[in-house]
mmCIF file of C-alpha atoms and ligand atoms in Angstrom:
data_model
loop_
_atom_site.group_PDB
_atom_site.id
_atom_site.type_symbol
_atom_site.label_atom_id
_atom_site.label_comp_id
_atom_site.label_asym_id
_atom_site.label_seq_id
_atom_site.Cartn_x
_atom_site.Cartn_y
_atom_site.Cartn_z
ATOM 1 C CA UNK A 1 0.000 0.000 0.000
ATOM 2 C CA UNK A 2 0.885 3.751 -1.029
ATOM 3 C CA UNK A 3 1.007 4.792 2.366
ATOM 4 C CA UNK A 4 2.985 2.572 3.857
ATOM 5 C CA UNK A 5 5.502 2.306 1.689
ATOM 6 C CA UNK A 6 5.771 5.767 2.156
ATOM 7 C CA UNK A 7 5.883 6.021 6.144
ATOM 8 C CA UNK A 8 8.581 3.168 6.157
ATOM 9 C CA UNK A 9 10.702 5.254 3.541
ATOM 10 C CA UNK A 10 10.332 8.333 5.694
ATOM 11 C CA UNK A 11 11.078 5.651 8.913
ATOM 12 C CA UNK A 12 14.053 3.944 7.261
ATOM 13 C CA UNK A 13 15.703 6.960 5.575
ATOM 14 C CA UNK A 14 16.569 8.183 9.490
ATOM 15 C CA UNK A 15 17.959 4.651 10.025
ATOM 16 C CA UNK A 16 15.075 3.673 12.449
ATOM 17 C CA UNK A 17 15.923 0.080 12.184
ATOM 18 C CA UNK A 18 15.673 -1.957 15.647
ATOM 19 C CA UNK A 19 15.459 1.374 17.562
ATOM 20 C CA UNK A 20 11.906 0.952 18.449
ATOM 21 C CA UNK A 21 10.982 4.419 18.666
ATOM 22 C CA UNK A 22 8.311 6.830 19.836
ATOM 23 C CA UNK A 23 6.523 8.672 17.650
ATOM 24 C CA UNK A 24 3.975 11.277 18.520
ATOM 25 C CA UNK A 25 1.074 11.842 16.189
ATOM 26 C CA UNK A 26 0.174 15.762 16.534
ATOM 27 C CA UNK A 27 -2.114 17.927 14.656
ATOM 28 C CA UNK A 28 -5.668 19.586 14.778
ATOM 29 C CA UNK A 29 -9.091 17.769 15.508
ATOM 30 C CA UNK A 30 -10.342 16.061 13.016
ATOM 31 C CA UNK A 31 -6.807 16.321 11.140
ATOM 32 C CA UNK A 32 -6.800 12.616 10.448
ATOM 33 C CA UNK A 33 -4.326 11.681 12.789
ATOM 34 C CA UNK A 34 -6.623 8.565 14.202
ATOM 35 C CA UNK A 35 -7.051 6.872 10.117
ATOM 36 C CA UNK A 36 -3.464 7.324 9.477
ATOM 37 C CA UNK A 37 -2.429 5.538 12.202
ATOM 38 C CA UNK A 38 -4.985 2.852 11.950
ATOM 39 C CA UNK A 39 -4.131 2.585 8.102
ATOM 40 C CA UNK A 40 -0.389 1.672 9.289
ATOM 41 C CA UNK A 41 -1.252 -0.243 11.466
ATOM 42 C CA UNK A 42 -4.438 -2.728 9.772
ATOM 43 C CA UNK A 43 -4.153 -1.152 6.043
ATOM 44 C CA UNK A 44 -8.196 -0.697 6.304
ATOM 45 C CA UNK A 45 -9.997 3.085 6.543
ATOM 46 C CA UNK A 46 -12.118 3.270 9.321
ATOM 47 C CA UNK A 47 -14.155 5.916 10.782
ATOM 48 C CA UNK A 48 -13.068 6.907 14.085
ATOM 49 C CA UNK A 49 -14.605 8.990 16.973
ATOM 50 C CA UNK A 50 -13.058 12.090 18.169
ATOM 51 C CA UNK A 51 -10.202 11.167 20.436
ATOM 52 C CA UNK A 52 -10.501 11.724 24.052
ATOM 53 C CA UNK A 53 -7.820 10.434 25.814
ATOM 54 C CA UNK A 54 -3.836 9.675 24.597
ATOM 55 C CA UNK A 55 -3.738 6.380 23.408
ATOM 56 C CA UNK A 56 -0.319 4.552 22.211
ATOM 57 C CA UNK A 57 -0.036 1.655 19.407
ATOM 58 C CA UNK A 58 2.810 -0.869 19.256
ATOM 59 C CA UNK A 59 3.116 -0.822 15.213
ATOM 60 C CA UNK A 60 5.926 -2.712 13.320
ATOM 61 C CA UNK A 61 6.420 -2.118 9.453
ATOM 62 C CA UNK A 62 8.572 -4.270 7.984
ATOM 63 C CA UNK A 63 11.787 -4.774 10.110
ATOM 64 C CA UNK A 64 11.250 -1.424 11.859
ATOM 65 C CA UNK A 65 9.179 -1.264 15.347
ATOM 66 C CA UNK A 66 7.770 1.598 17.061
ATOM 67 C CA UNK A 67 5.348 3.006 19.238
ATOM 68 C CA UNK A 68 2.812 5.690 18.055
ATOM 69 C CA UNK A 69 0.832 7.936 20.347
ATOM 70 C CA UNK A 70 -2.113 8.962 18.964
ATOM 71 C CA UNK A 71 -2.700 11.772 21.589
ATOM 72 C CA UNK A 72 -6.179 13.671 20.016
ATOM 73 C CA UNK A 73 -6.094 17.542 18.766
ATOM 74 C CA UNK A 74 -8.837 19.009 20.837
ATOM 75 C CA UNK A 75 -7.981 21.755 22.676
ATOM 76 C CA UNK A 76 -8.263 20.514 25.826
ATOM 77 C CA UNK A 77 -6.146 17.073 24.885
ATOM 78 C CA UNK A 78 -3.606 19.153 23.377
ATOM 79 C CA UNK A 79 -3.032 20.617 26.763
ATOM 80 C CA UNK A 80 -1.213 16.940 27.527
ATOM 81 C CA UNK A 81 0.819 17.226 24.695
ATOM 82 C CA UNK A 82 3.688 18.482 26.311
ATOM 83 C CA UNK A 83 3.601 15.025 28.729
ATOM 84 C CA UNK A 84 5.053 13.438 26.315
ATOM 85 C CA UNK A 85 7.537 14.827 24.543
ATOM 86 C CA UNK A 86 10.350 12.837 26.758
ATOM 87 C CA UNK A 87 12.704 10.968 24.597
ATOM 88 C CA UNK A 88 10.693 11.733 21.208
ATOM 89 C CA UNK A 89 11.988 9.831 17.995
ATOM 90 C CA UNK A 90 9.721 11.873 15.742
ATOM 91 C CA UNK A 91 6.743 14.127 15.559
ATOM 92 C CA UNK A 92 4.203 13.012 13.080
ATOM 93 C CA UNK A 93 2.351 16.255 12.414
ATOM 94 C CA UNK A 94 -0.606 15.871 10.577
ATOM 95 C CA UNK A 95 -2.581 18.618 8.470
ATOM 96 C CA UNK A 96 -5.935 18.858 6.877
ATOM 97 C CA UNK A 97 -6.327 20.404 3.202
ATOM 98 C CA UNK A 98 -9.189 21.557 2.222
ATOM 99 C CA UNK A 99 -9.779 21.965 -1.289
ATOM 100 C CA UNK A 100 -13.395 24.078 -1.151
ATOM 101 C CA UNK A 101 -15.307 24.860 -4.430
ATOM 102 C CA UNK A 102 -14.074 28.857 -3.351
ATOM 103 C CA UNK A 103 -10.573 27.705 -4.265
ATOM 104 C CA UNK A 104 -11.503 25.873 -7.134
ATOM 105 C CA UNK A 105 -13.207 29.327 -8.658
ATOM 106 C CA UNK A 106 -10.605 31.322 -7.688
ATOM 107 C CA UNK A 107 -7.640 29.118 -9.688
HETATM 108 N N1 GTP B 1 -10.987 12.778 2.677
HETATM 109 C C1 GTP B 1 -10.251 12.324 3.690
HETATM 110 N N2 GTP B 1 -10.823 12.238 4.892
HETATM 111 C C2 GTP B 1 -10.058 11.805 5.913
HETATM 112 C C3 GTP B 1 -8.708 11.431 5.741
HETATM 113 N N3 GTP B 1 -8.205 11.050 6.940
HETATM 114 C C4 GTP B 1 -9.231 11.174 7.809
HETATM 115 N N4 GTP B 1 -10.344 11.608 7.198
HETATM 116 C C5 GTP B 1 -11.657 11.874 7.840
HETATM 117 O O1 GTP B 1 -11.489 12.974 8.724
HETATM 118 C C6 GTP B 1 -12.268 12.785 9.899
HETATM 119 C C7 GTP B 1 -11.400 12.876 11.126
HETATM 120 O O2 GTP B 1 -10.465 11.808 11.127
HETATM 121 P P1 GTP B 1 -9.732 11.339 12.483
HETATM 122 O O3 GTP B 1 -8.672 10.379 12.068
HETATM 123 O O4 GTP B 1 -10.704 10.890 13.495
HETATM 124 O O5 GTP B 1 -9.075 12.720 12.963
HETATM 125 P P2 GTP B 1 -8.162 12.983 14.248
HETATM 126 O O6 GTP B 1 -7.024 13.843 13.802
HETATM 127 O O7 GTP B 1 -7.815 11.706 14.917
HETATM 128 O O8 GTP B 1 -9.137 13.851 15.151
HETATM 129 P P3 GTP B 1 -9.157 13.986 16.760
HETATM 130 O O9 GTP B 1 -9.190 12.613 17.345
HETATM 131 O O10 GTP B 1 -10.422 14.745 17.032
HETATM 132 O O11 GTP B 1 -7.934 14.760 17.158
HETATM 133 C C8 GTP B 1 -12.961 11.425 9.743
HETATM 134 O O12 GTP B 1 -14.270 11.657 9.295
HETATM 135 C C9 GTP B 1 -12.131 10.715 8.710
HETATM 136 O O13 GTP B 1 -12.887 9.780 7.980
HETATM 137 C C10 GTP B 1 -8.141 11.531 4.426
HETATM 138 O O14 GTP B 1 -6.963 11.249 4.188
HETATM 139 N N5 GTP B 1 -8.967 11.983 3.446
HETATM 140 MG MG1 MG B 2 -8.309 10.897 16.758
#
């Protein structure tokens, strides 16, 4: 799959083999942080809920292990944020684009 193949080339280009790092998954509600993770982790898209709590995920791609922390983008679970940021590998920061009809009139 696309995507994966494309987080393990981002994960192996920094040498992340048998390191088994932490990576933090960051961004906005409603960024997509949630489906990205699960797509590494099961290759399906699911719909989520809104996360409430931090919650962590042993994933392994390939011969590279890590944990991800999927730790929500609500304002209030942001507040957290800064709890883990002890002995980071990587910040996965994820961003929304919206492509409205607005943009598409004004190109
Ligand atoms: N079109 C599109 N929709 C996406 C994509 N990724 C996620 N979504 C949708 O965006 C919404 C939010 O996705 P989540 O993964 O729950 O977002 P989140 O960043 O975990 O949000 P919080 O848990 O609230 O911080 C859901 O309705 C998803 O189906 C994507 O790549 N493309
Ligand atoms: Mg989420």
């Amino acid at each position: 799959m696309f995507l994966v193949d494309w987080f393990y080339g981002i994960l192996a280009s920094f040498g992340l083999y048998q390191k088994e790092a932490k990576i933090l998954f960051l961004g906005l509600d409603n960024a997509g942080k949630t489906t990205l993770l699960h797509m590494l982790k099961d290759e399906r898209l699911v719909q989520h809920q809104p996360t409430q709590y931090p919650t962590s995920e042993d994933l392994s791609i390939r011969m590279i292990k890590f944990k991800a922390f999927d730790l929500g983008g609500h304002q209030i679970v942001r507040r957290v944020w800064k709890d883990y940021y002890a002995k980071v590998f990587a910040f996965m920061y994820v961003c929304i684009y919206i492509f409205s009809r607005r943009n598409q009139l004004k190109n």
